[in-house]
Amino acid sequence: VEPAPPDVLVADGDSLAAYGIDATVLHTPGHTPGSTTLLLNDGQVAIAGDLLSNSGGAHAQRTYADDWTALAESIERIQDAAPVLTYAGHGSGPIVAGDLQAVALDPVDPLSAQGLASYYEALIGAWVGGADGP
């Protein structure tokens, strides 16, 4: 299946007022190269999509990160915008400002994600092989 072409192309800093939306585009790569956050209501609310999750507490979507450095920089950009509420792509409810600050200060460590991947590979290998796992 071929992807559908976009109806509108946006860039960092673009206003969506022409489309009837009180929002500004913030380019926030890291989850994917084209990840975008929308800042609504003069920056009071951010919609960050899959860059962040609020499932089990606010955190970056490290497991699926496309670019570790860009992910950390994007979280800092959202924090610098200082939204009161940030809506993530996963989880329940918004991330409040203080919790967003904690995410931004939480170091992004690709080795911890690799360790998690190794753990699950061992767990699956043990399950397939009939052992108890790690």
PDB file of C-alpha atoms in Angstrom, residues 36-40 43-55 58-59 78 82-97 99-100:
ATOM      1  CA  THR A  36       5.955  17.094  15.463  1.00  0.00           C
ATOM      2  CA  THR A  37       4.527  18.603  18.631  1.00  0.00           C
ATOM      3  CA  LEU A  38       1.665  21.090  18.519  1.00  0.00           C
ATOM      4  CA  LEU A  39       1.647  23.949  21.018  1.00  0.00           C
ATOM      5  CA  LEU A  40      -1.942  25.086  21.618  1.00  0.00           C
ATOM      6  CA  GLY A  43       1.810  27.279  24.441  1.00  0.00           C
ATOM      7  CA  GLN A  44      -0.241  26.265  27.486  1.00  0.00           C
ATOM      8  CA  VAL A  45      -0.951  22.808  26.038  1.00  0.00           C
ATOM      9  CA  ALA A  46       1.361  20.552  24.032  1.00  0.00           C
ATOM     10  CA  ILE A  47       0.376  17.519  21.990  1.00  0.00           C
ATOM     11  CA  ALA A  48       3.596  15.526  21.747  1.00  0.00           C
ATOM     12  CA  GLY A  49       2.374  12.283  20.195  1.00  0.00           C
ATOM     13  CA  ASP A  50       4.574   9.210  20.420  1.00  0.00           C
ATOM     14  CA  LEU A  51       7.686  11.097  21.531  1.00  0.00           C
ATOM     15  CA  LEU A  52       6.397  10.738  25.113  1.00  0.00           C
ATOM     16  CA  SER A  53       4.294   8.254  27.048  1.00  0.00           C
ATOM     17  CA  ASN A  54       2.316   8.626  30.257  1.00  0.00           C
ATOM     18  CA  SER A  55       1.805   4.908  30.757  1.00  0.00           C
ATOM     19  CA  ALA A  58       5.742  10.116  32.277  1.00  0.00           C
ATOM     20  CA  HIS A  59       8.683   8.941  30.174  1.00  0.00           C
ATOM     21  CA  ILE A  78       9.044  20.898  24.821  1.00  0.00           C
ATOM     22  CA  ALA A  82       6.785  25.341  29.343  1.00  0.00           C
ATOM     23  CA  PRO A  83       3.315  23.934  28.628  1.00  0.00           C
ATOM     24  CA  VAL A  84       1.058  23.461  31.634  1.00  0.00           C
ATOM     25  CA  LEU A  85      -0.230  20.174  30.184  1.00  0.00           C
ATOM     26  CA  THR A  86       1.408  17.833  27.660  1.00  0.00           C
ATOM     27  CA  TYR A  87      -0.561  15.084  25.977  1.00  0.00           C
ATOM     28  CA  ALA A  88       1.447  11.995  25.046  1.00  0.00           C
ATOM     29  CA  GLY A  89       0.693   9.391  22.412  1.00  0.00           C
ATOM     30  CA  HIS A  90       0.218   6.672  25.033  1.00  0.00           C
ATOM     31  CA  GLY A  91      -1.008   6.522  28.613  1.00  0.00           C
ATOM     32  CA  SER A  92      -3.792   8.051  30.590  1.00  0.00           C
ATOM     33  CA  GLY A  93      -4.212  11.749  31.099  1.00  0.00           C
ATOM     34  CA  PRO A  94      -1.859  14.615  30.439  1.00  0.00           C
ATOM     35  CA  ILE A  95       1.668  15.066  31.756  1.00  0.00           C
ATOM     36  CA  VAL A  96       1.749  18.055  34.112  1.00  0.00           C
ATOM     37  CA  ALA A  97       4.585  20.602  33.968  1.00  0.00           C
ATOM     38  CA  ASP A  99       6.445  15.653  35.525  1.00  0.00           C
ATOM     39  CA  LEU A 100       7.513  16.922  32.104  1.00  0.00           C
TER      40      LEU A 100
END
